[in-house]
Structures are given as structure tokens and as C-alpha cells.
Coordinates of C-alpha atoms and ligand atoms in Angstrom, one line a residue:
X1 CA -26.5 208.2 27.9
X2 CA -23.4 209.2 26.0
X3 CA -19.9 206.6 26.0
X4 CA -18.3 209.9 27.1
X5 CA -20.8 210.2 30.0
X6 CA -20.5 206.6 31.2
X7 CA -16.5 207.6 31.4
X8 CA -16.8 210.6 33.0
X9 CA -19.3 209.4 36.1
X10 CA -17.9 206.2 36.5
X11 CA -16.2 205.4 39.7
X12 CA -14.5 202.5 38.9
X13 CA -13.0 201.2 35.4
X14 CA -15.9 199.7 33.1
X15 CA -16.1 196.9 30.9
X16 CA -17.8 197.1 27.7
X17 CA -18.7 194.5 24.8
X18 CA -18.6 194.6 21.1
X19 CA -21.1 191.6 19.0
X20 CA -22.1 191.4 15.5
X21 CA -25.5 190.9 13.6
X22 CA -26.5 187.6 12.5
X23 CA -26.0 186.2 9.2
X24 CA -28.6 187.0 6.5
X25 CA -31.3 184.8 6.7
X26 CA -30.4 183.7 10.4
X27 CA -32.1 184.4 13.6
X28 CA -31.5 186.5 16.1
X29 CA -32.8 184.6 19.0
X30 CA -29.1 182.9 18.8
X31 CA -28.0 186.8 19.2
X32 CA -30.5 187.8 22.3
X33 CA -29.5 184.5 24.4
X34 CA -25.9 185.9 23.8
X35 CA -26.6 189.0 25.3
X36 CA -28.6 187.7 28.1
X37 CA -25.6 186.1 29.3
X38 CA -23.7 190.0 29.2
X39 CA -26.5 192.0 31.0
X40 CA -25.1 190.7 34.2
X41 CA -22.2 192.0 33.7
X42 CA -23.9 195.2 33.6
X43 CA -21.9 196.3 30.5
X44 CA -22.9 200.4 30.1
X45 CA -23.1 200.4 26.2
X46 CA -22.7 197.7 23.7
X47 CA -21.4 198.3 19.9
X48 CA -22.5 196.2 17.2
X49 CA -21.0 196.0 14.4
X50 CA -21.3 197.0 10.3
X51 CA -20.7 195.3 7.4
X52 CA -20.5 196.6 4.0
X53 CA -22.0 194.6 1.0
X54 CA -19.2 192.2 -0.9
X55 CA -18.5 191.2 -4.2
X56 CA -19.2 187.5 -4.0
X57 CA -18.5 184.9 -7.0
X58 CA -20.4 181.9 -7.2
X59 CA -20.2 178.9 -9.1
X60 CA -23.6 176.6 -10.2
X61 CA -22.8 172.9 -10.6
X62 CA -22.4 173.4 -14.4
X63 CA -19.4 175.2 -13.4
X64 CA -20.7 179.1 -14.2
X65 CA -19.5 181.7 -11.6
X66 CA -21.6 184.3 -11.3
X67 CA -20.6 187.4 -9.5
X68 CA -23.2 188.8 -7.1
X69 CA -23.1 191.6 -4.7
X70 CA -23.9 190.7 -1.7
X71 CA -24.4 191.8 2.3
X72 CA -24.4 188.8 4.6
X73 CA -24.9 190.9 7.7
X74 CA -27.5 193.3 7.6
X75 CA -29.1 194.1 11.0
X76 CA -27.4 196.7 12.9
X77 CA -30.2 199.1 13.0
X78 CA -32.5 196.4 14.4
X79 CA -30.2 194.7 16.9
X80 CA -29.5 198.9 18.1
X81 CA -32.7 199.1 18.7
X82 CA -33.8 195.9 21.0
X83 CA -30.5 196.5 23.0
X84 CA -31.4 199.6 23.7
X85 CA -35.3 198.9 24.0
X86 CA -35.2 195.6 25.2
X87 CA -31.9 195.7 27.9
X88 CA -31.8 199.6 28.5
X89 CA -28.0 199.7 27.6
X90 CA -27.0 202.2 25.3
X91 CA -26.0 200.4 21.6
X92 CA -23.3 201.9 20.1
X93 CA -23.6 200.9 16.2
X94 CA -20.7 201.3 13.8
X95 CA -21.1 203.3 11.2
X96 CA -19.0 202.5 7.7
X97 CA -17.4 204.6 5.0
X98 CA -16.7 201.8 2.9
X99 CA -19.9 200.5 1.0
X100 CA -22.2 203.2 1.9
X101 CA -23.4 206.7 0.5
X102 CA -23.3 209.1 2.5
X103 CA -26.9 210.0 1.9
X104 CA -27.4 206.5 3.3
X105 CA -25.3 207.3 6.3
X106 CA -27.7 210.7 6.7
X107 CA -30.5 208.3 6.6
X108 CA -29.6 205.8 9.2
X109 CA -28.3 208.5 11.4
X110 CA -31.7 210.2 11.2
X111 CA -33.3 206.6 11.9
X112 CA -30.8 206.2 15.3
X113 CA -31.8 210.0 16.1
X114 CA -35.6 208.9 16.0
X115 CA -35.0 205.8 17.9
X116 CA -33.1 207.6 20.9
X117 CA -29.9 205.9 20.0
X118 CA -27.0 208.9 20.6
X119 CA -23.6 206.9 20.3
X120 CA -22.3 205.7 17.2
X121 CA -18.6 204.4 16.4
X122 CA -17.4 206.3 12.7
X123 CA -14.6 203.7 10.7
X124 CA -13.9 203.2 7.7
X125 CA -13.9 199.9 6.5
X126 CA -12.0 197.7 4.3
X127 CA -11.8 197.0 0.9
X128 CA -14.8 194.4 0.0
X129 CA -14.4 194.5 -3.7
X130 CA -17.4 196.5 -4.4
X131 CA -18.2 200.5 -4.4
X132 CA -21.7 202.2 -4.6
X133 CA -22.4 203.3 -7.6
X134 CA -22.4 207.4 -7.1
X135 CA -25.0 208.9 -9.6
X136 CA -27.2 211.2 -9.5
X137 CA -25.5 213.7 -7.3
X138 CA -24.7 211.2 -4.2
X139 CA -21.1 210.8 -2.7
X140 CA -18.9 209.2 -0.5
X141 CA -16.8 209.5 2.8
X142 CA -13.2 207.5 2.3
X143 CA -11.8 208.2 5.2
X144 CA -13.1 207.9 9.1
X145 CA -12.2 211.5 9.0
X146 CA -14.9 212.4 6.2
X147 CA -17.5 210.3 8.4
X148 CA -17.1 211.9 11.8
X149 CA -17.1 215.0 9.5
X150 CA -20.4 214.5 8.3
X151 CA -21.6 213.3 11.5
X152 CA -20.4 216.4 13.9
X153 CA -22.1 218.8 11.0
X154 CA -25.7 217.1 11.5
X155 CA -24.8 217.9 15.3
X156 CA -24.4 221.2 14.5
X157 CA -27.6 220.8 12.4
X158 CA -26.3 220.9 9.2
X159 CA -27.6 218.1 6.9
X160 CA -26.4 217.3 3.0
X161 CA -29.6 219.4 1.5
X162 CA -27.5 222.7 2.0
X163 CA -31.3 224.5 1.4
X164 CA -32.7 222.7 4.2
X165 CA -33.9 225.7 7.1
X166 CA -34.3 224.9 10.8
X167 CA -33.0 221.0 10.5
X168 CA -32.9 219.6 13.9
X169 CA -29.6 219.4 15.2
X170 CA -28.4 215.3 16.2
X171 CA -26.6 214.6 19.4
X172 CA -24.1 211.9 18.5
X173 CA -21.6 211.2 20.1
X174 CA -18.4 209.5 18.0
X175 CA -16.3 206.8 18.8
X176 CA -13.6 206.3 16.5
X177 CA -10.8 203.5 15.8
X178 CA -7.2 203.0 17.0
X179 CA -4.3 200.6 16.1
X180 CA -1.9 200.3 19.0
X181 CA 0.2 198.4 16.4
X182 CA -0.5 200.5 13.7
X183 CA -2.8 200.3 10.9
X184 CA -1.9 198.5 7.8
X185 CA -2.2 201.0 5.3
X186 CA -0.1 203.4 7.8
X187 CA 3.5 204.0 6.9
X188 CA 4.2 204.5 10.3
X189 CA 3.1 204.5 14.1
X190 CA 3.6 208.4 14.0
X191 CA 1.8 208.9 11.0
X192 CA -1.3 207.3 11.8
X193 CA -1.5 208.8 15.6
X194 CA -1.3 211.9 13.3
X195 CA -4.7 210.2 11.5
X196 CA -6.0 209.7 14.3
X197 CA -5.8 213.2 15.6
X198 CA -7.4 214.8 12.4
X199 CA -10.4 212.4 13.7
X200 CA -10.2 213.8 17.5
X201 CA -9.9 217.2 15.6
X202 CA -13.1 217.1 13.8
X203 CA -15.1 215.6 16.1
X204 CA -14.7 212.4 17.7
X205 CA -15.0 212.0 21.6
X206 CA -13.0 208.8 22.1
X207 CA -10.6 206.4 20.5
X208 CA -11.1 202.6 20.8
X209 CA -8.2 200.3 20.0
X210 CA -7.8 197.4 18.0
X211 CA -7.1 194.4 19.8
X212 CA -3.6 193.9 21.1
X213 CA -1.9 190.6 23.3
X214 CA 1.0 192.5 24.3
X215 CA -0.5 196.3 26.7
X216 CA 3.0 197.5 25.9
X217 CA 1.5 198.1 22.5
X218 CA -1.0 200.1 24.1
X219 CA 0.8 202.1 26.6
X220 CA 3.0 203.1 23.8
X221 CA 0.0 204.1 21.8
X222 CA -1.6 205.8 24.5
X223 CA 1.9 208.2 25.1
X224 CA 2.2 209.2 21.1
X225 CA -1.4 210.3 21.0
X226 CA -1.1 212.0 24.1
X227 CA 2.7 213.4 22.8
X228 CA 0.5 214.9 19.5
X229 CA -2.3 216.1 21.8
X230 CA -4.6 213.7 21.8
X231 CA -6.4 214.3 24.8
X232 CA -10.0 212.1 24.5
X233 CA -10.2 208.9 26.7
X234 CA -8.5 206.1 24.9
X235 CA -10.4 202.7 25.8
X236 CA -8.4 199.4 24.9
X237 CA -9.9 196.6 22.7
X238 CA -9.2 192.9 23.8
X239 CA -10.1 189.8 22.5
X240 CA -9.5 186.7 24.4
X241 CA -7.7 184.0 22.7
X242 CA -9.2 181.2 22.6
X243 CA -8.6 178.7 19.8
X244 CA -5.3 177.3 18.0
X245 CA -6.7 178.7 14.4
X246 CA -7.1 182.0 16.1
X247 CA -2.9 182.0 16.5
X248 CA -2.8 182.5 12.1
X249 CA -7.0 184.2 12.0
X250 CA -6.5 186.8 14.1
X251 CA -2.4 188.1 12.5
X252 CA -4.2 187.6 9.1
X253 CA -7.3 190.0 9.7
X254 CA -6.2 192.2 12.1
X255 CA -2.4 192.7 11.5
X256 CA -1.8 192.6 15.5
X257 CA 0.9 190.3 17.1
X258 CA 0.3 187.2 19.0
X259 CA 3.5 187.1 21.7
X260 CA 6.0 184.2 21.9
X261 CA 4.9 183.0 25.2
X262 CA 1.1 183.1 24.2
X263 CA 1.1 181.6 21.0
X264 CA 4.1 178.8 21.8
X265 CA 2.3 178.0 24.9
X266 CA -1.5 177.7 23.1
X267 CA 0.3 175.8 20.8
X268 CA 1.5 173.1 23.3
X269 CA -1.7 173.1 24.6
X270 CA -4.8 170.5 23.7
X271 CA -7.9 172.6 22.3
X272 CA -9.8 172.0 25.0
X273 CA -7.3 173.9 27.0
X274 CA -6.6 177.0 24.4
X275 CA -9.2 178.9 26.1
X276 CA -7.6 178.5 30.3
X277 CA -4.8 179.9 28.6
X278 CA -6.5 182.7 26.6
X279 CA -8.6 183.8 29.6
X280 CA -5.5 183.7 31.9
X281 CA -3.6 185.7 29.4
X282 CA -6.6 188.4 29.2
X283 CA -7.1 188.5 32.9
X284 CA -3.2 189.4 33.1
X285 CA -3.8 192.3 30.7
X286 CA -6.8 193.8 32.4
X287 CA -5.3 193.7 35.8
X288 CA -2.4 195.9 34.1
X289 CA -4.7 198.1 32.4
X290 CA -6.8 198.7 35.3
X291 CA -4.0 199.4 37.3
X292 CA -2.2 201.6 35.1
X293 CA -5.2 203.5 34.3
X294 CA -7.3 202.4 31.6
X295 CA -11.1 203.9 32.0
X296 CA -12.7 200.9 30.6
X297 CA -11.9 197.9 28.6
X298 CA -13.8 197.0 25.3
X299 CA -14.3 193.4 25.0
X300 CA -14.4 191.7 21.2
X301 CA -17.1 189.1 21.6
X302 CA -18.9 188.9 18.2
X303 CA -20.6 185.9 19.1
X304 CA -19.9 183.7 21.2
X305 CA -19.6 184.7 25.5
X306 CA -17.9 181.2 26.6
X307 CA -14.6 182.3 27.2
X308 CA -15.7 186.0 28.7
X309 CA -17.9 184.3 31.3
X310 CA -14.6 182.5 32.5
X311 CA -12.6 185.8 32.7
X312 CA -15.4 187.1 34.6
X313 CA -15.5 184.6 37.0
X314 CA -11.8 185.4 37.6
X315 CA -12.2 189.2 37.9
X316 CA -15.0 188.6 40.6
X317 CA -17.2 190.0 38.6
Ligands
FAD1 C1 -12.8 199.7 17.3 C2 -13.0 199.3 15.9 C3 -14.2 198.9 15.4 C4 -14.3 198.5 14.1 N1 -15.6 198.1 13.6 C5 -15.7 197.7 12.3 C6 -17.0 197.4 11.8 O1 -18.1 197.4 12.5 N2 -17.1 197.0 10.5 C7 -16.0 197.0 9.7 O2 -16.2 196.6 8.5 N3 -14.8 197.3 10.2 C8 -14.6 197.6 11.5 N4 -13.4 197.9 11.9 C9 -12.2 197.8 11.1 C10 -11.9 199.1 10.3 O3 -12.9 199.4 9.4 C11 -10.6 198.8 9.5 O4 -9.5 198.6 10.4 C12 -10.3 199.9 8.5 O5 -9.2 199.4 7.7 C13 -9.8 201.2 9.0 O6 -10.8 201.9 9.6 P1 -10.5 203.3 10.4 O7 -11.8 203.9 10.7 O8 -9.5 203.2 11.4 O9 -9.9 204.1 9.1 P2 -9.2 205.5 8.9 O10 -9.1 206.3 10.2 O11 -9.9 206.2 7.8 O12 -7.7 205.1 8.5 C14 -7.5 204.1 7.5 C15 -6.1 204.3 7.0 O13 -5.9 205.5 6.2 C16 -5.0 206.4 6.8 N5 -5.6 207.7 6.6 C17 -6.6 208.3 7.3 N6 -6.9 209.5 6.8 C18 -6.1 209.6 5.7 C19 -6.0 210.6 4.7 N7 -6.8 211.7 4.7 N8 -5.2 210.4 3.6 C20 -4.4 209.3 3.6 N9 -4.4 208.3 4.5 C21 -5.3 208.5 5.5 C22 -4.8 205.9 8.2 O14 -3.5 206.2 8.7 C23 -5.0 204.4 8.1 O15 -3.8 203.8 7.6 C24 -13.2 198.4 13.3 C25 -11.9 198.8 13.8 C26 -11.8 199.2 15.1 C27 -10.5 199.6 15.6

């Protein structure tokens, strides 16, 4: 079942989770105990994320660095399929601008169509260092724009071989990102709500945020899009805090705020206690979000459930 149809028939606010692939070379039996410990929470779709290939430099013990290109997390496509397979809950799988062709993207779309898989979340990426090389007639989507783009015309069955007659249309449908703080690159709160319009515009059902501390962030958010006519459910992101390196990881990667009274009171606190306070400060936003409205709550979990279990527990759920 469509995100968007989850939404719509739900009859009370629902909580979804986001995980990532395992590490090249690692095992995924780490990855399926993880989600054994969600299903209970009977979570209606789970997105798994996607990572471009990086430029990587390494250096041999004679001292030579060699540059490789590299991509530690491949799996999406294969985790996608055993949550779906395996669990029954729809697998949303990110889809990236950012080190992909977009004949590739055509490709692994057609290999979610085939597998049944009918949600996917378009972004764009960062920066990893390294671009595919574009011969021989291939090209590239830069923006999440471009990508939902491409993916609403192979709903309308349109595909990249312009020649190609009766093409099968897809049924995606497309989450996209949005930055309650604002994204980096943006000049200004205005101007990417404006951004993230043009995505709503050509084609994307919903918005889910980037993780916030502070749902002031959010409720702001949520009134400019809905001032520019931005109409599709909004879901929140959260993460929940839950370790003193966390208070300089999380500013540095995902340009969000931490608030005074979180961060000076995680960093009074011993490590064993870091995470009481992070769960106590997530169940505080959720109980404001649900209560002013939210439709669901996206959790970011990549890979580890210890602290969500505790929030949980305190939700009653
Ligand atoms: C819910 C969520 C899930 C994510 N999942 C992943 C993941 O699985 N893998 C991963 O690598 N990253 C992921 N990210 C991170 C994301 O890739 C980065 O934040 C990236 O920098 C921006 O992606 P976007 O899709 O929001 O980009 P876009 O919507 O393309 O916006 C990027 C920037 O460009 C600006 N912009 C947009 N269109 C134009 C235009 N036409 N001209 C000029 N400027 C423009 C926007 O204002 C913004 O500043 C995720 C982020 C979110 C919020």
C-alpha cells in the first residue's frame, strides 16, 4: 500500500521508521534482528536508505595513497525486498540524484515495479566527491526536482527511450525531503519552501522533514509551506538523542540545532544517562506533535532500536 494511503485511512497518528543497509562486506542478519524488534511496533512502511559511491583515498604502509571510488553501502534493493517479503510492511527506498545515472535510476525503479515495491522517497544527495562519468548519451538529475520528474513521467508511462510504444506505466508514489531549519545550500527559509513546492508541483505526494529538537521549527515550517500552497501531508522526522558526541555529530551533518536545555542538560549528564534524557526529550515532542496534528512521526533509527524501544515503552505502545 501507498505512504499516502496509510495517511489517509489511518485513524490515529502513525509512527514510521527509517534504517540503513549494512556496510559492504557485512551481514544483514545484524539488520533483520533490528527490525524484528520494530515489527511490533507495527510500523506501516519502513525507508531505507541510499548511499552514493565516494571518492575514498587510501594510504598502503609504504605511505602511497591511492584514490578509489568506492560504495560502502550497497543493499537497498535487497533489504526493500525482504521487508516487504519477509515482514509484509511496505519499504520505502530512497532514491539518489547524487552518484547515479538516471538510466540507473530507470533501472532500479523498473526492478522495485517488478518486485511490488510502490513507495520510494526522491533526494538528492550530497556532495561525495565523485560524479558518474556521463558518456555515451546517459545523464543526470541534480536536483530532487529532476528525480521526482523522472519518476512521475514513468507513472505516466513515459520511460528515457522516447521510441519505446506501450511502456507500462509505474505506480510510485514519492516522498520527498524537508528542512524545518532550512537546508544548507538554501539562502533562505522562504526560498527553499519555494524548492520544495516545485517538488510537490511535479509530483511528490508528501514531504518528510529533517530531524529537528526544537517542533517550533516544525510548526513554523509546516505554516510557510502551507502559506505557498503546499498542501501534501507533512510528516516530521525525529531522531532521539542519545549520546554526548551526538551534541557536535548531529549540528555537523545535519545543520539542525540542538536547544540549550537539551544539549547543557546531556552534557551534565553521565553517558549512561544521555539516552533517559534523549528519550524524555523525544517523548515531549511527539506528545506535541500528536496533539497539534501531526499525521505520523518518522523515526531516524539507522541502526540501532535501544533508545526507541524506551520511548515506546513510555508512549504505551
Ligand atoms: C527525509 C530525508 C531522507 C534522506 N535520505 C537520504 C538518503 O537515503 N541518502 C542520502 O545520501 N541522503 C539522504 N538525505 C539527505 C539529502 O540527500 C541531503 O539533505 C541533500 O543535501 C538535499 O537533498 P534534497 O532532496 O532535499 O535536495 P533538493 O530538494 O534538490 O534541494 C537541495 C538544495 O538545492 C536547492 N534547490 C532545489 N532546486 C533547485 C534549483 N532548481 N536551483 C537551485 N537550487 C535548488 C534547495 O533549496 C536546497 O538548498 C535525506 C534527507 C531527508 C530530509
Amino acid at each position: 500500500m501507498k505512504v499516502t494511503e496509510h495517511l489517509a485511512r489511518a485513524e490515529r497518528p502513525l509512527i514510521s521508521f527509517e534504517i540503513i543497509p549494512p556496510l559492504r562486506g557485512g551481514d544483514v542478519k545484524g539488520l533483520l534482528g533490528l527490525i524484528d524488534g520494530l515489527v511490533k511496533y507495527d510500523p506501516p512502511f519502513i525507508d531505507i536508505t541510499s548511499h552514493a559511491a565516494e571518492v575514498i583515498d587510501e594510504e598502503t604502509p609504504q605511505g602511497v595513497v591511492h584514490r578509489r571510488v568506492k560504495r560502502k553501502r550497497p543493499g537497498t534493493l535487497g533489504v526493500c525486498a525482504l521487508i516487504q517479503n519477509k515482514y509484509d510492511i511496505d519499504a520505502v527506498p530512497h532514491i539518489l540524484c547524487q552518484g547515479f545515472t538516471r538510466e540507473e535510476t530507470e533501472d532500479f525503479l523498473i526492478e522495485l515495479k517488478y518486485l511490488g515495491i510502490d513507495n520510494v522517497l526522491a533526494v538528492r544527495g550530497d556532495d561525495s566527491g565523485y560524479q558518474k562519468p556521463l558518456q555515451h548519451g546517459r545523464s543526470a538529475n541534480h536536483y530532487a526536482v529532476d528525480l521526482v520528474r523522472q519518476i512521475a513521467a514513468m507513472n505516466r508511462g513515459r520511460y528515457l527511450e522516447e521510441g519505446l510504444l506501450d511502456a507500462e506505466p509505474s505506480s510510485f508514489s514519492i516522498g520527498v525531503g524537508g528542512y524545518p531549519e532550512k537546508h544548507f545550500e538554501a539562502p533562505n527559509l522562504l526560498a527553499d519552501v519555494r524548492r520544495a513546492r516545485e517538488k510537490v508541483e511535479a509530483g511528490a505526494d508528501y514531504i518528510v522533514t529533517q530531524m529537528f529538537f526544537d517542533n517550533r521549527h516544525f510548526f513554523r515550517y509546516v505554516d510557510a509551506c502551507r502559506a505557498e500552497g503546499v498542501t501534501v501531508p507533512i510528516i516530521p522526522g525525529l531522531k532521539v538523542l542519545s549520546s554526548h558526541a551526538q551534541l557536535t555529530s548531529i549540528p555537523r551533518n545535519f545543520y539542525v540545532d540542538i536547544p540549550p536545555e537539551l544539549a547543557e542538560e546531556v552534557m551534565a549528564a553521565s553517558p549512561e544517562h544521555v539516552k533517559e534524557i534523549g528519550v524524555e526529550w523525544a517523548h515531549r515532542q511527539v506528545e506535541e506533535l500528536f496533539a497539534r496534528g501531526a499525521p505520523a512521526v518518522h523515526f531516524y533509527i539507522m541502526q540501532s532500536a535501544a533508545a526507541i524501544k524506551s520511548l515506546m515503552a513510555k508512549l504505551g505502545l
